[in-house]
Coordinates of C-alpha atoms in Angstrom, one line a residue:
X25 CA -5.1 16.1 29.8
X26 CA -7.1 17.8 27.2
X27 CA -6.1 16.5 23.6
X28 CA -7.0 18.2 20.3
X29 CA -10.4 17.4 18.9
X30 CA -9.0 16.2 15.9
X31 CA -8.1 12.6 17.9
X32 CA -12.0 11.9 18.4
X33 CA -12.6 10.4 15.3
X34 CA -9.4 8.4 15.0
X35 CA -9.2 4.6 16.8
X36 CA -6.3 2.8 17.4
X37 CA -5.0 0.3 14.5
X38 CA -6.7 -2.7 14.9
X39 CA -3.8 -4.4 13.2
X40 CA -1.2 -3.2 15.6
X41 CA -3.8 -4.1 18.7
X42 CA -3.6 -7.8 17.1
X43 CA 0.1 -8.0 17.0
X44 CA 0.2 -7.8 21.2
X45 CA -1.4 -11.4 20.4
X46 CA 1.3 -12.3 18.6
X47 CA 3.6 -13.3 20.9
X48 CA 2.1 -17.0 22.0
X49 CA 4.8 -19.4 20.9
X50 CA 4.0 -21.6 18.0
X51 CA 1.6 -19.0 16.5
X52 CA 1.6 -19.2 12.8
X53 CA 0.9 -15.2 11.6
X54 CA -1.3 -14.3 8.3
X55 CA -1.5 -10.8 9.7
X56 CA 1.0 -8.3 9.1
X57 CA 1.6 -6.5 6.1
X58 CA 5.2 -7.2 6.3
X59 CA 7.9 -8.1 3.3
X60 CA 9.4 -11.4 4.8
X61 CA 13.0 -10.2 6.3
X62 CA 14.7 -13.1 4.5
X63 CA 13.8 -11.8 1.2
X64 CA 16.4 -8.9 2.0
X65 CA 19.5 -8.4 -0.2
X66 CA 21.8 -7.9 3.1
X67 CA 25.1 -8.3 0.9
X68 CA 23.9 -5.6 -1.2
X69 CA 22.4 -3.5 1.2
X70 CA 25.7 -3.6 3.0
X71 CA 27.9 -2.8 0.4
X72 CA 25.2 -0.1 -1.0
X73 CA 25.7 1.6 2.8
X74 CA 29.7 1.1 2.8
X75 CA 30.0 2.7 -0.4
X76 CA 27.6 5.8 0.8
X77 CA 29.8 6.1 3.3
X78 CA 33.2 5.9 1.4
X79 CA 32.4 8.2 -1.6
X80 CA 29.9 10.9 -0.1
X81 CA 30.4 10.7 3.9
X82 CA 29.2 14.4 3.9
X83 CA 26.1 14.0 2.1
X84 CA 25.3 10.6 4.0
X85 CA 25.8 11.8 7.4
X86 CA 24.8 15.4 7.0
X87 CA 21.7 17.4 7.2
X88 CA 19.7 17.8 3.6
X89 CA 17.9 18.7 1.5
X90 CA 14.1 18.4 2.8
X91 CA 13.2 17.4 -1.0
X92 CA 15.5 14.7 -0.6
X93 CA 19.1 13.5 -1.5
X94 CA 19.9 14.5 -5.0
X95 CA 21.5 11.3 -6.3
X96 CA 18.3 9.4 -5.2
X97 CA 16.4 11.6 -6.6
X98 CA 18.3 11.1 -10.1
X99 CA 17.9 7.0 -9.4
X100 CA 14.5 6.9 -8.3
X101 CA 13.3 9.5 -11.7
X102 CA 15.4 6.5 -13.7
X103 CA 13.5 3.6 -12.2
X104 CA 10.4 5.6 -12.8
X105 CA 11.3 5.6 -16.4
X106 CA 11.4 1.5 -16.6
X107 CA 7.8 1.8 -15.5
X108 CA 7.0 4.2 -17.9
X109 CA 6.8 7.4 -16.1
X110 CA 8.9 10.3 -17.5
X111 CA 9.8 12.4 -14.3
X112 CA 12.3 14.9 -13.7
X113 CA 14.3 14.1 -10.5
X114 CA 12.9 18.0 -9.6
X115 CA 9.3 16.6 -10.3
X116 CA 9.7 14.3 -7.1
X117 CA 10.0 14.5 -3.4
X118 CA 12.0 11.7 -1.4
X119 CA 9.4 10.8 1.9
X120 CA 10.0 8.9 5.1
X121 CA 8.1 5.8 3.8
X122 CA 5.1 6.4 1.4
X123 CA 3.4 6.4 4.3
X124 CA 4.6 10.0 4.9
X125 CA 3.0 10.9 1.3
X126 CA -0.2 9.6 2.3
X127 CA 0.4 12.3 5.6
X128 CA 1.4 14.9 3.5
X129 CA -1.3 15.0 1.3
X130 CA -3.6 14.9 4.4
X131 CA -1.8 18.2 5.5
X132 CA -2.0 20.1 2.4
X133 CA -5.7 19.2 0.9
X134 CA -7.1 18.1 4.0
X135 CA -9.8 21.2 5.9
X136 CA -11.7 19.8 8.3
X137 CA -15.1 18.6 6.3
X138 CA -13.6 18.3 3.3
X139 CA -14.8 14.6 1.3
X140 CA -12.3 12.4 0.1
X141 CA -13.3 9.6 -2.0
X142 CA -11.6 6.0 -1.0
X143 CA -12.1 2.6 -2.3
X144 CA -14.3 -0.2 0.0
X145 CA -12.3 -1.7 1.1
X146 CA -8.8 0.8 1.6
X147 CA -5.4 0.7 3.6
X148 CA -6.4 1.3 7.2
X149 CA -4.0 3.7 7.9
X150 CA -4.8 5.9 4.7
X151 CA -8.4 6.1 6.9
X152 CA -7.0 6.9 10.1
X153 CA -4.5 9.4 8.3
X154 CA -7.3 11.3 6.1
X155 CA -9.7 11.3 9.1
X156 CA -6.9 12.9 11.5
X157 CA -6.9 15.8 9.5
X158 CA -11.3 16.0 9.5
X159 CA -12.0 14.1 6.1
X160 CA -15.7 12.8 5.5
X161 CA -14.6 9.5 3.7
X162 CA -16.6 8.4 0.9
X163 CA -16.0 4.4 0.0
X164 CA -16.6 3.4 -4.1
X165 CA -17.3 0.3 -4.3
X166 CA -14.8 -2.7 -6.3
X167 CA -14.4 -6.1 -7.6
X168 CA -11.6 -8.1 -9.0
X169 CA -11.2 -5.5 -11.5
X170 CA -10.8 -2.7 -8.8
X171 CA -13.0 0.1 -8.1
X172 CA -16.2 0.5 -10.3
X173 CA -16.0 3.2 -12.5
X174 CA -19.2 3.5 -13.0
X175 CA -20.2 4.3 -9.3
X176 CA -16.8 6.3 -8.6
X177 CA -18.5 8.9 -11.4
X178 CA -21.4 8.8 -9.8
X179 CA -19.6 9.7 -6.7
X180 CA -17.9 12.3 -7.7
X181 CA -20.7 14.2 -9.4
X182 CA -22.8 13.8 -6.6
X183 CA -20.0 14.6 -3.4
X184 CA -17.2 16.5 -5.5
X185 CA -14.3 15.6 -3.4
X186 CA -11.0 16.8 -2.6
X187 CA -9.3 14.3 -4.1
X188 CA -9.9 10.4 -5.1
X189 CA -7.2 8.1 -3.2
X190 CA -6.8 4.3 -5.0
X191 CA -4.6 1.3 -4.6
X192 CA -4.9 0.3 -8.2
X193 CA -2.1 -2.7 -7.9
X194 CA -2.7 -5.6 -5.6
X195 CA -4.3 -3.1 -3.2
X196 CA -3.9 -3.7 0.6
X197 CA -6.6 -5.2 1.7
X198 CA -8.2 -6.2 -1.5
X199 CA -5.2 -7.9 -3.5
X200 CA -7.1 -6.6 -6.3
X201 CA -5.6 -5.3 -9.6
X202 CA -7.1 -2.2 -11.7
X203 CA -7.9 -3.4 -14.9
X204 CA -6.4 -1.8 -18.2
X205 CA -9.7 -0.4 -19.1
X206 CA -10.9 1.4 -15.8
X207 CA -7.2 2.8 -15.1
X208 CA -8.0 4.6 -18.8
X209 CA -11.8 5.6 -17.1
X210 CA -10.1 7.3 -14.1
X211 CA -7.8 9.7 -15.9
X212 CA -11.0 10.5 -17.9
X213 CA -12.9 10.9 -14.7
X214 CA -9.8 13.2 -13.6
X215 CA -9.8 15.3 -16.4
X216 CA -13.7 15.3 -16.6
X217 CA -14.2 16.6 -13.5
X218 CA -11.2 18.3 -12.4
X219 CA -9.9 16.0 -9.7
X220 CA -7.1 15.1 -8.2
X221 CA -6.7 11.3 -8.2
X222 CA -3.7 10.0 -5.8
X223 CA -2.2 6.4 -6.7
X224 CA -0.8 4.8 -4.0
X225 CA 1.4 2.4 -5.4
X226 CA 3.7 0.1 -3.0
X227 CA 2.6 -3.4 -4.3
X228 CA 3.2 -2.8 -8.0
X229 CA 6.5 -4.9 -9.0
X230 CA 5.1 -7.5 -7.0
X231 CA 3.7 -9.0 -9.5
X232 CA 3.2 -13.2 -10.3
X233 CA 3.7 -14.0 -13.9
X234 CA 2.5 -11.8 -16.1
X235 CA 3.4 -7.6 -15.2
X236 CA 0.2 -5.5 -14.3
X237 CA -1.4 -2.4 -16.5
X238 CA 0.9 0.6 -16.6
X239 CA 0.3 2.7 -13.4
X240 CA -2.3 5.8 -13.9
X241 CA 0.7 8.2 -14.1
X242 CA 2.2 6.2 -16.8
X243 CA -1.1 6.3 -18.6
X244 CA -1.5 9.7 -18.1
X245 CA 0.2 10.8 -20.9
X246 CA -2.2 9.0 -23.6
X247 CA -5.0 11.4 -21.8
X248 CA -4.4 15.2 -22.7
X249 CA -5.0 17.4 -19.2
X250 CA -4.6 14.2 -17.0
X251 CA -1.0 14.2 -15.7
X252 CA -1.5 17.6 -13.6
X253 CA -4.4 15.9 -11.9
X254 CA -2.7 12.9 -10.8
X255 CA -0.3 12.4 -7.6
X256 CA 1.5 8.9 -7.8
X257 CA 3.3 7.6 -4.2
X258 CA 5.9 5.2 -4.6
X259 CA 7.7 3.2 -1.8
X260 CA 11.3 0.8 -1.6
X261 CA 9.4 -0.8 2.1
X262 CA 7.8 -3.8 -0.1
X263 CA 10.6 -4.6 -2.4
X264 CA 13.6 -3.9 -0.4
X265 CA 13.6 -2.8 3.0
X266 CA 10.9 -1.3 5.3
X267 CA 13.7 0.2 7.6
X268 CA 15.2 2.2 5.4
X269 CA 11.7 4.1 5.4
X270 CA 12.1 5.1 1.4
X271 CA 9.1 6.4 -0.1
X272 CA 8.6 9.5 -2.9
X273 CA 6.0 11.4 -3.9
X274 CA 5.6 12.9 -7.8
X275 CA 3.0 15.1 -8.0
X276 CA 1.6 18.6 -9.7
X277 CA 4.8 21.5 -8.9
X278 CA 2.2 23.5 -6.3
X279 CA 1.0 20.2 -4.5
X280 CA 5.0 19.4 -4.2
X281 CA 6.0 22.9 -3.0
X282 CA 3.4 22.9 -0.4
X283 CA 4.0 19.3 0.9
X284 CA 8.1 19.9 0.6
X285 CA 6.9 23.0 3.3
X286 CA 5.0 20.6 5.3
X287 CA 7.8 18.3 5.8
X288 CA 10.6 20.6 6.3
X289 CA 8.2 21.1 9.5
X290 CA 7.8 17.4 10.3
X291 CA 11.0 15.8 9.9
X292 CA 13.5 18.6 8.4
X293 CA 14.4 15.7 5.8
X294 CA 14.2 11.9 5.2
X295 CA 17.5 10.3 6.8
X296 CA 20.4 11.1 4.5
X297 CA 22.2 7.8 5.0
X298 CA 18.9 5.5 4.3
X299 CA 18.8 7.8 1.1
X300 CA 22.2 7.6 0.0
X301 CA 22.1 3.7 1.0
X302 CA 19.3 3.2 -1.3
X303 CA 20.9 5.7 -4.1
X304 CA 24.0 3.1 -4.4
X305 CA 21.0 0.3 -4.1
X306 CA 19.5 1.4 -7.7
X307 CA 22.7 2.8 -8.9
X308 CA 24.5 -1.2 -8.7
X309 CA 22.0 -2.5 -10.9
X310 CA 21.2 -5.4 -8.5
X311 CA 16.7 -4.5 -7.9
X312 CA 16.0 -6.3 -10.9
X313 CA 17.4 -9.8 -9.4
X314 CA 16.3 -8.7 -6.1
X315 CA 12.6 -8.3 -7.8
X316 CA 12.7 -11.5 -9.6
X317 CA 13.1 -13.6 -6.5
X318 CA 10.7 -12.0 -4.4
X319 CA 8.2 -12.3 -7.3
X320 CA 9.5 -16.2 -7.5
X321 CA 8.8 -16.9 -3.5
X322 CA 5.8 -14.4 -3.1
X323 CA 3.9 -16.2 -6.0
X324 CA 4.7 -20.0 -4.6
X325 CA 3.3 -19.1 -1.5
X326 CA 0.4 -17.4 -3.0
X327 CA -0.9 -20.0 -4.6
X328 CA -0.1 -22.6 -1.7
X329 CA -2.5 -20.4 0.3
X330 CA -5.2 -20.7 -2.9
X331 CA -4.7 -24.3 -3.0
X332 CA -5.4 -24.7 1.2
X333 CA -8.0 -22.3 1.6
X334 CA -10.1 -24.3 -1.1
X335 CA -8.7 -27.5 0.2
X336 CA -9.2 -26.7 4.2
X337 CA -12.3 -24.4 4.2
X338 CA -13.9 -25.1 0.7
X339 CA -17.2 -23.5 0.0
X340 CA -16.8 -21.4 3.7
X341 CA -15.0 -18.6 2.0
X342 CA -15.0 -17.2 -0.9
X343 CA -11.6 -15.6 -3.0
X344 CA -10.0 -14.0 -5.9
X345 CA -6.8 -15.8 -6.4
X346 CA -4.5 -12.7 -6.4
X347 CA -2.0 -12.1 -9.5
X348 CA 0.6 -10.1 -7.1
X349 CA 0.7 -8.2 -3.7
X350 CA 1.0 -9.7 -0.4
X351 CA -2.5 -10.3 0.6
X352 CA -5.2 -12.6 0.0
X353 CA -8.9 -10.7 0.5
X354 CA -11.6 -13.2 1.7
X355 CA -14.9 -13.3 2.7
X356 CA -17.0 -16.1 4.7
X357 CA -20.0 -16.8 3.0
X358 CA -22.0 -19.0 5.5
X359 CA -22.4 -21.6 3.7
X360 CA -23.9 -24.8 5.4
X361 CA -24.3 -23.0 9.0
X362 CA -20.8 -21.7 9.1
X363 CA -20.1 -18.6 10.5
X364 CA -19.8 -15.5 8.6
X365 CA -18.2 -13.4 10.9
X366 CA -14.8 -12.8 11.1
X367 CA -14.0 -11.1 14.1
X368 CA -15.6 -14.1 15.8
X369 CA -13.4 -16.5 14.0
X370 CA -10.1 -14.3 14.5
X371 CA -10.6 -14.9 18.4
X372 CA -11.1 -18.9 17.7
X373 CA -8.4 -18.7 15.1
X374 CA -6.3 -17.4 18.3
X375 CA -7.4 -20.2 20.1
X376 CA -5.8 -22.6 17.1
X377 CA -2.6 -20.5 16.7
X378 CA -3.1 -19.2 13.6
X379 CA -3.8 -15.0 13.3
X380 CA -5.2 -13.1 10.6
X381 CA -7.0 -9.5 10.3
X382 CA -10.9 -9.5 10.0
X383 CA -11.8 -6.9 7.6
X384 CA -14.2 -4.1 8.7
X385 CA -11.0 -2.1 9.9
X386 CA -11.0 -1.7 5.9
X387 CA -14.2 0.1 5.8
X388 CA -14.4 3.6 5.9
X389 CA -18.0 2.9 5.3
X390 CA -20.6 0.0 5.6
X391 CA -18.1 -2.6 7.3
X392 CA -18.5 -6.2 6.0
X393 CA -17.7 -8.3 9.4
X394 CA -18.3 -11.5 7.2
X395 CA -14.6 -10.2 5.2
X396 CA -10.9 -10.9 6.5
X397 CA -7.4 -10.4 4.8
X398 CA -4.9 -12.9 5.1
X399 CA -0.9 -12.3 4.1
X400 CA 1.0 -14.8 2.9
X401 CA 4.2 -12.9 2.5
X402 CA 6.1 -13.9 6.2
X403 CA 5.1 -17.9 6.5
X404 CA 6.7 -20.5 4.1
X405 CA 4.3 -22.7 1.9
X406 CA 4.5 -25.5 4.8
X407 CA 3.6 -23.4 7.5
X408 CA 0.7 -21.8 5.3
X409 CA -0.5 -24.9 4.7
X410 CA -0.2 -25.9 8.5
X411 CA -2.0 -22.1 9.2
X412 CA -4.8 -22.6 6.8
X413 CA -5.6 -26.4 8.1
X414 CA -5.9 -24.6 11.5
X415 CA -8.2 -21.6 10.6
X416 CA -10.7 -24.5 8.9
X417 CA -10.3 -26.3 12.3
X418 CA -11.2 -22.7 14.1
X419 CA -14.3 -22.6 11.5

């Protein structure tokens, strides 16, 4: 068969090639990017789905609107305002997991040649995604601090992109947060050079302690010109449920049109009763509870996986301790003879039962084999601790 060109420069997930490893019994996973499935609010979720179903039956189990369900909307412009972002339920679109937004945007800025400015490391799929559509990726380098201003202007000046994508929050892979300062730099850069900056956002309200910067859309209102330059993606996948594939989209009115077009073409609409479900889900009141536990477990096991990896692998890798998110970023440093490269020691890690991602998959650019990302989201602080004893054994 002859497939479309566009599929040359697009490689399999190397994440999803991992998981066919995953079935050896015993195995102790540090690879997915998964919410752990106990965490769930069942009881709530239930009686959020029983209660779409008993007071709107039409609007749950008929066809909709392709902006999305109209009391979602309403909730979802309300729990934007506790994060400081004043949004019109019209100023949103409801997507089939944020994931979708990322797709969207592809569709609607995306020509074939067109440079799109990522951080190094990024959300592999948000490469795969961007290249589909024929986007020359640009990586901007970060820290602990997120991506370096500095050399994102420089960037920019130089390549002039479509668009600048970020995972300011406890970004996936990095775990790293955007500091106060820099989010204030990018909505300059934005308004300086007249680019569209997208904030991906998924990992934000899992924070450990103390709550994260406001999100560059909230802090687009201090910068005059800023907020029509910036598209913000939200997702429910991390913080309540994955399968009720709940993600939205604010952005400028002509980006939303456009994208609201694309998807009437892809998917006619999200699924009215995973909308409706989640509507009664914010309308109950019960995501702030449902936040403060996952926050409570999430950070325990966080800093378990700190405490092992300095214990069980010491000067071999080095970390930023991560202050929310799901995922640890790491990078093997050599030290002593070690090795330092990590698709090597995911194959011996294999060998140990223990799994994790190596890190060049992250790259758009200039891979660093020597990096790896490890989640501590799915295993419990004992079988971390087990995990992490066995990936020192693999190094």
């Amino acid at each position: 068969m002859q497939f479309a060109s566009r599929l040359d420069n697009v490689e399999t997930s190397a994440i999803r090639e991992l998981f066919k490893l995953l079935g050896t019994p015993g195995i102790i996973s540090f690879a997915g990017g998964f919410p752990d499935s106990a965490m769930f609010d069942v009881e709530g979720l239930k009686e959020a789905s029983q209660k779409a179903l008993s007071e709107e039956p039409g609007g749950a189990l008929q066809y909709g609107a392709t902006e999305g369900y109209e009391p979602l909307r309403t909730q979802l412009s309300a729990f934007m305002k506790t994060k400081g972002v004043e949004v019109d339920p019209s100023g949103l679109i409801v997507t089939t997991g944020s994931q979708q937004a990322l797709d969207l945007l592809g569709k609607t800025m995306i020509s074939p040649g067109d440079k799109v400015i990522v951080e190094g490391p990024t959300f592999l799929a948000t490469i795969q995604c961007f290249r589909l559509y024929g986007a020359q990726l640009i990586s901007a380098p970060i820290d602990e601090n997120g991506v370096k201003t500095d050399e994102l202007e420089k960037l920019i000046a130089e390549h002039k992109p479509k668009f600048v994508y970020l995972i300011p929050t406890f970004g996936n892979p990095s775990g790293a947060m955007l500091s106060l300062e820099r989010r204030k730099k990018v909505l300059e850069l934005a308004v300086k050079y007249q680019t569209l900056v997208v904030e991906d956002d998924p990992y934000g309200d899992l924070y450990f302690g103390e709550a994260p910067p406001p999100s560059i859309m909230a802090l687009s209102k201090d910068v005059p010109g800023s907020r029509e330059l910036i598209a913000h993606c939200g997702s429910l996948s991390k913080v309540l449920s994955p399968g009720l594939r709940i993600g939205w989209m604010i952005a400028p009115a002509e980006l939303l049109a456009k994208a609201t077009m694309c998807k009437q073409f892809s998917d006619a609409h999200t699924s009215t009763f995973s909308q409706a479900t989640a509507a009664q889900y914010l309308k109950s009141g019960r995501m702030p509870g449902t936040l403060a536990h996952v926050r409570e477990v999430y950070g325990q096991r966080a800093q378990a996986m700190g405490s092992a990896l300095k214990r069980e692998l010491g000067d071999a890798v080095s970390f930023v301790q991560p202050n929310g998110g799901l995922f640890f970023w790491a990078r093997l440093t050599g030290a002593n003879g070690k090795l330092a490269d990590a698709n090597v020691l995911a194959k011996r890690a294999i060998e140990k039962l223990v799994a994790f991602v190596p890190g060049a998959p992250f790259f758009a650019e200039n891979p660093d084999v020597a990096t790896l990302r490890l989640s501590f989201a799915t295993a419990d602080v004992a079988k971390i601790e087990e995990g992490v004893k066995r990936l020192g054994q693999a190094l």
